Amino acid sequence: MLYRIIFVLLVTVFGLAGCLTTKQPSAEVIAKLQGGRTTVVVYGFCVPMDHLIKTTMNRVTMTYVVNGKKIGTMQTCSYKTFNVPSGYWSSRFSSGFLSGHGGGHLSDMAFKPGHTLYIYMKPSGFGQFEGRLVSKAQADKGIAEIKKIGQLF
């Protein structure tokens, strides 16, 4: 029994350690990313109930921050296109202190010059959202669904 507990503990620790490390591109790759612009299409920030009843209570403004700089804002349960400087950056979404939405987490990613990234912001619990890169087809389908969601207030 003790061996099982130790085994599970070791697997958990090493599994989490693997999740915490991200493979950062080389300096040469990062240098090639500089100097252009990347189009970023973001959609989501809806909770499952919004999709079920095709209505959201209200929409809250989220601020998109890339490399520590404010890029723009968007409403929850909506979509928006941003123009971002190319490079390898950290990015996130934040909201006002009293809005009830904690924000959106994105992993560091490569913003390639002239490319378009499609990011789905999905619920991850406790008022938080997590970004996931998706295909253009998935983004088009998700945006079409969001367009059907009304607003109560």
PDB file of C-alpha atoms in Angstrom:
ATOM      1  CA  MET A   1       0.000   0.000   0.000  1.00  0.00           C
ATOM      2  CA  LEU A   2       2.815   2.409   0.856  1.00  0.00           C
ATOM      3  CA  TYR A   3       4.482   1.662  -2.494  1.00  0.00           C
ATOM      4  CA  ARG A   4       1.291   2.603  -4.343  1.00  0.00           C
ATOM      5  CA  ILE A   5       1.050   5.911  -2.508  1.00  0.00           C
ATOM      6  CA  ILE A   6       4.704   6.707  -3.233  1.00  0.00           C
ATOM      7  CA  PHE A   7       4.268   5.692  -6.881  1.00  0.00           C
ATOM      8  CA  VAL A   8       1.178   7.906  -7.301  1.00  0.00           C
ATOM      9  CA  LEU A   9       2.961  10.795  -5.579  1.00  0.00           C
ATOM     10  CA  LEU A  10       6.016  10.479  -7.851  1.00  0.00           C
ATOM     11  CA  VAL A  11       3.901  10.253 -10.997  1.00  0.00           C
ATOM     12  CA  THR A  12       1.949  13.346  -9.913  1.00  0.00           C
ATOM     13  CA  VAL A  13       5.079  15.366  -9.082  1.00  0.00           C
ATOM     14  CA  PHE A  14       6.851  14.492 -12.332  1.00  0.00           C
ATOM     15  CA  GLY A  15       3.656  15.017 -14.320  1.00  0.00           C
ATOM     16  CA  LEU A  16       3.177  18.483 -12.876  1.00  0.00           C
ATOM     17  CA  ALA A  17       6.835  19.316 -13.428  1.00  0.00           C
ATOM     18  CA  GLY A  18       6.390  18.448 -17.103  1.00  0.00           C
ATOM     19  CA  CYS A  19       3.337  20.685 -17.357  1.00  0.00           C
ATOM     20  CA  LEU A  20       5.117  23.632 -15.794  1.00  0.00           C
ATOM     21  CA  THR A  21       7.949  23.658 -18.300  1.00  0.00           C
ATOM     22  CA  THR A  22       7.299  25.089 -21.730  1.00  0.00           C
ATOM     23  CA  LYS A  23       9.646  24.686 -24.614  1.00  0.00           C
ATOM     24  CA  GLN A  24      10.795  28.173 -25.522  1.00  0.00           C
ATOM     25  CA  PRO A  25      12.025  28.680 -29.078  1.00  0.00           C
ATOM     26  CA  SER A  26      15.693  29.366 -29.715  1.00  0.00           C
ATOM     27  CA  ALA A  27      17.039  32.922 -29.890  1.00  0.00           C
ATOM     28  CA  GLU A  28      17.288  32.619 -33.690  1.00  0.00           C
ATOM     29  CA  VAL A  29      13.623  31.650 -34.020  1.00  0.00           C
ATOM     30  CA  ILE A  30      12.549  34.472 -31.700  1.00  0.00           C
ATOM     31  CA  ALA A  31      14.626  36.965 -33.741  1.00  0.00           C
ATOM     32  CA  LYS A  32      12.823  35.872 -36.935  1.00  0.00           C
ATOM     33  CA  LEU A  33       9.456  36.620 -35.319  1.00  0.00           C
ATOM     34  CA  GLN A  34      10.297  40.295 -34.708  1.00  0.00           C
ATOM     35  CA  GLY A  35       9.279  43.202 -36.902  1.00  0.00           C
ATOM     36  CA  GLY A  36       5.830  42.336 -38.176  1.00  0.00           C
ATOM     37  CA  ARG A  37       2.223  42.160 -37.103  1.00  0.00           C
ATOM     38  CA  THR A  38       0.023  39.180 -36.273  1.00  0.00           C
ATOM     39  CA  THR A  39      -3.761  39.098 -36.461  1.00  0.00           C
ATOM     40  CA  VAL A  40      -5.324  37.458 -33.415  1.00  0.00           C
ATOM     41  CA  VAL A  41      -8.998  36.461 -33.457  1.00  0.00           C
ATOM     42  CA  VAL A  42     -10.294  35.763 -29.952  1.00  0.00           C
ATOM     43  CA  TYR A  43     -13.720  34.399 -29.109  1.00  0.00           C
ATOM     44  CA  GLY A  44     -15.413  32.873 -26.108  1.00  0.00           C
ATOM     45  CA  PHE A  45     -15.565  33.919 -22.463  1.00  0.00           C
ATOM     46  CA  CYS A  46     -19.017  32.290 -22.373  1.00  0.00           C
ATOM     47  CA  VAL A  47     -20.150  29.930 -19.646  1.00  0.00           C
ATOM     48  CA  PRO A  48     -21.978  26.734 -20.698  1.00  0.00           C
ATOM     49  CA  MET A  49     -25.353  28.115 -19.566  1.00  0.00           C
ATOM     50  CA  ASP A  50     -25.022  30.982 -22.079  1.00  0.00           C
ATOM     51  CA  HIS A  51     -24.970  28.427 -24.891  1.00  0.00           C
ATOM     52  CA  LEU A  52     -27.830  26.369 -23.452  1.00  0.00           C
ATOM     53  CA  ILE A  53     -30.307  29.209 -23.024  1.00  0.00           C
ATOM     54  CA  LYS A  54     -28.866  31.407 -25.813  1.00  0.00           C
ATOM     55  CA  THR A  55     -28.725  34.333 -23.387  1.00  0.00           C
ATOM     56  CA  THR A  56     -26.082  35.848 -21.133  1.00  0.00           C
ATOM     57  CA  MET A  57     -26.873  37.938 -18.074  1.00  0.00           C
ATOM     58  CA  ASN A  58     -24.481  40.704 -19.062  1.00  0.00           C
ATOM     59  CA  ARG A  59     -21.175  41.180 -20.827  1.00  0.00           C
ATOM     60  CA  VAL A  60     -18.070  42.354 -18.997  1.00  0.00           C
ATOM     61  CA  THR A  61     -15.146  44.179 -20.615  1.00  0.00           C
ATOM     62  CA  MET A  62     -11.890  42.213 -20.697  1.00  0.00           C
ATOM     63  CA  THR A  63      -8.533  43.842 -21.482  1.00  0.00           C
ATOM     64  CA  TYR A  64      -6.095  41.979 -23.750  1.00  0.00           C
ATOM     65  CA  VAL A  65      -2.481  42.463 -22.638  1.00  0.00           C
ATOM     66  CA  VAL A  66       0.452  41.192 -24.723  1.00  0.00           C
ATOM     67  CA  ASN A  67       4.047  41.496 -23.507  1.00  0.00           C
ATOM     68  CA  GLY A  68       2.832  43.773 -20.711  1.00  0.00           C
ATOM     69  CA  LYS A  69       1.143  46.232 -23.109  1.00  0.00           C
ATOM     70  CA  LYS A  70      -2.594  46.807 -23.449  1.00  0.00           C
ATOM     71  CA  ILE A  71      -3.664  45.807 -26.961  1.00  0.00           C
ATOM     72  CA  GLY A  72      -7.412  46.365 -26.683  1.00  0.00           C
ATOM     73  CA  THR A  73     -10.624  45.271 -25.032  1.00  0.00           C
ATOM     74  CA  MET A  74     -13.454  42.881 -25.759  1.00  0.00           C
ATOM     75  CA  GLN A  75     -16.688  41.849 -24.102  1.00  0.00           C
ATOM     76  CA  THR A  76     -17.215  38.456 -22.487  1.00  0.00           C
ATOM     77  CA  CYS A  77     -19.280  35.998 -24.531  1.00  0.00           C
ATOM     78  CA  SER A  78     -18.239  37.678 -27.775  1.00  0.00           C
ATOM     79  CA  TYR A  79     -15.423  37.811 -30.295  1.00  0.00           C
ATOM     80  CA  LYS A  80     -12.885  40.367 -31.479  1.00  0.00           C
ATOM     81  CA  THR A  81      -9.900  40.728 -33.803  1.00  0.00           C
ATOM     82  CA  PHE A  82      -6.665  42.259 -32.518  1.00  0.00           C
ATOM     83  CA  ASN A  83      -3.500  43.372 -34.313  1.00  0.00           C
ATOM     84  CA  VAL A  84      -0.472  42.296 -32.239  1.00  0.00           C
ATOM     85  CA  PRO A  85       3.262  42.967 -32.709  1.00  0.00           C
ATOM     86  CA  SER A  86       4.964  39.778 -33.862  1.00  0.00           C
ATOM     87  CA  GLY A  87       7.321  38.011 -31.468  1.00  0.00           C
ATOM     88  CA  TYR A  88       7.341  35.429 -28.711  1.00  0.00           C
ATOM     89  CA  TRP A  89       5.224  36.960 -25.947  1.00  0.00           C
ATOM     90  CA  SER A  90       3.213  36.215 -22.881  1.00  0.00           C
ATOM     91  CA  SER A  91      -0.383  37.372 -23.077  1.00  0.00           C
ATOM     92  CA  ARG A  92      -3.449  37.446 -20.855  1.00  0.00           C
ATOM     93  CA  PHE A  93      -6.900  38.892 -20.392  1.00  0.00           C
ATOM     94  CA  SER A  94      -7.784  40.849 -17.286  1.00  0.00           C
ATOM     95  CA  SER A  95     -10.974  42.411 -16.024  1.00  0.00           C
ATOM     96  CA  GLY A  96     -11.976  45.036 -13.513  1.00  0.00           C
ATOM     97  CA  PHE A  97     -11.707  44.180  -9.825  1.00  0.00           C
ATOM     98  CA  LEU A  98     -15.449  44.013  -9.130  1.00  0.00           C
ATOM     99  CA  SER A  99     -16.610  42.461 -12.399  1.00  0.00           C
ATOM    100  CA  GLY A 100     -16.810  38.862 -11.161  1.00  0.00           C
ATOM    101  CA  HIS A 101     -14.600  37.572 -13.974  1.00  0.00           C
ATOM    102  CA  GLY A 102     -11.080  36.677 -12.911  1.00  0.00           C
ATOM    103  CA  GLY A 103      -9.439  36.854 -16.299  1.00  0.00           C
ATOM    104  CA  GLY A 104      -8.050  34.700 -19.025  1.00  0.00           C
ATOM    105  CA  HIS A 105      -4.817  32.778 -19.074  1.00  0.00           C
ATOM    106  CA  LEU A 106      -2.793  32.107 -22.199  1.00  0.00           C
ATOM    107  CA  SER A 107       0.534  30.342 -22.447  1.00  0.00           C
ATOM    108  CA  ASP A 108       3.522  32.103 -24.019  1.00  0.00           C
ATOM    109  CA  MET A 109       3.192  31.815 -27.771  1.00  0.00           C
ATOM    110  CA  ALA A 110       4.778  32.757 -31.057  1.00  0.00           C
ATOM    111  CA  PHE A 111       3.027  35.577 -32.876  1.00  0.00           C
ATOM    112  CA  LYS A 112       4.289  35.012 -36.428  1.00  0.00           C
ATOM    113  CA  PRO A 113       4.429  37.984 -38.827  1.00  0.00           C
ATOM    114  CA  GLY A 114       1.589  37.974 -41.341  1.00  0.00           C
ATOM    115  CA  HIS A 115      -0.203  35.019 -39.738  1.00  0.00           C
ATOM    116  CA  THR A 116      -3.599  34.802 -38.058  1.00  0.00           C
ATOM    117  CA  LEU A 117      -4.085  33.032 -34.727  1.00  0.00           C
ATOM    118  CA  TYR A 118      -7.514  31.846 -33.583  1.00  0.00           C
ATOM    119  CA  ILE A 119      -7.924  31.602 -29.808  1.00  0.00           C
ATOM    120  CA  TYR A 120     -10.900  30.113 -27.988  1.00  0.00           C
ATOM    121  CA  MET A 121     -11.259  31.318 -24.383  1.00  0.00           C
ATOM    122  CA  LYS A 122     -12.946  28.447 -22.556  1.00  0.00           C
ATOM    123  CA  PRO A 123     -14.097  28.329 -18.928  1.00  0.00           C
ATOM    124  CA  SER A 124     -11.570  26.762 -16.567  1.00  0.00           C
ATOM    125  CA  GLY A 125     -13.469  27.233 -13.295  1.00  0.00           C
ATOM    126  CA  PHE A 126     -13.751  29.796 -10.509  1.00  0.00           C
ATOM    127  CA  GLY A 127     -14.430  32.685 -12.908  1.00  0.00           C
ATOM    128  CA  GLN A 128     -11.245  31.966 -14.874  1.00  0.00           C
ATOM    129  CA  PHE A 129     -10.812  31.255 -18.570  1.00  0.00           C
ATOM    130  CA  GLU A 130      -8.070  29.459 -20.446  1.00  0.00           C
ATOM    131  CA  GLY A 131      -7.012  30.123 -24.023  1.00  0.00           C
ATOM    132  CA  ARG A 132      -6.616  27.379 -26.612  1.00  0.00           C
ATOM    133  CA  LEU A 133      -5.408  27.746 -30.204  1.00  0.00           C
ATOM    134  CA  VAL A 134      -7.985  26.430 -32.673  1.00  0.00           C
ATOM    135  CA  SER A 135      -8.364  26.194 -36.440  1.00  0.00           C
ATOM    136  CA  LYS A 136     -10.127  28.825 -38.546  1.00  0.00           C
ATOM    137  CA  ALA A 137     -13.021  26.415 -39.100  1.00  0.00           C
ATOM    138  CA  GLN A 138     -13.468  25.885 -35.343  1.00  0.00           C
ATOM    139  CA  ALA A 139     -13.290  29.640 -34.740  1.00  0.00           C
ATOM    140  CA  ASP A 140     -15.873  30.369 -37.461  1.00  0.00           C
ATOM    141  CA  LYS A 141     -18.237  27.789 -35.952  1.00  0.00           C
ATOM    142  CA  GLY A 142     -17.730  29.127 -32.399  1.00  0.00           C
ATOM    143  CA  ILE A 143     -18.246  32.749 -33.481  1.00  0.00           C
ATOM    144  CA  ALA A 144     -21.445  31.784 -35.326  1.00  0.00           C
ATOM    145  CA  GLU A 145     -22.744  30.204 -32.092  1.00  0.00           C
ATOM    146  CA  ILE A 146     -21.840  33.313 -30.070  1.00  0.00           C
ATOM    147  CA  LYS A 147     -23.749  35.519 -32.522  1.00  0.00           C
ATOM    148  CA  LYS A 148     -26.926  33.628 -31.516  1.00  0.00           C
ATOM    149  CA  ILE A 149     -26.498  34.490 -27.808  1.00  0.00           C
ATOM    150  CA  GLY A 150     -28.534  37.454 -26.612  1.00  0.00           C
ATOM    151  CA  GLN A 151     -28.093  39.557 -23.492  1.00  0.00           C
ATOM    152  CA  LEU A 152     -30.529  39.986 -20.619  1.00  0.00           C
ATOM    153  CA  PHE A 153     -29.202  43.236 -19.130  1.00  0.00           C
TER     154      PHE A 153
END
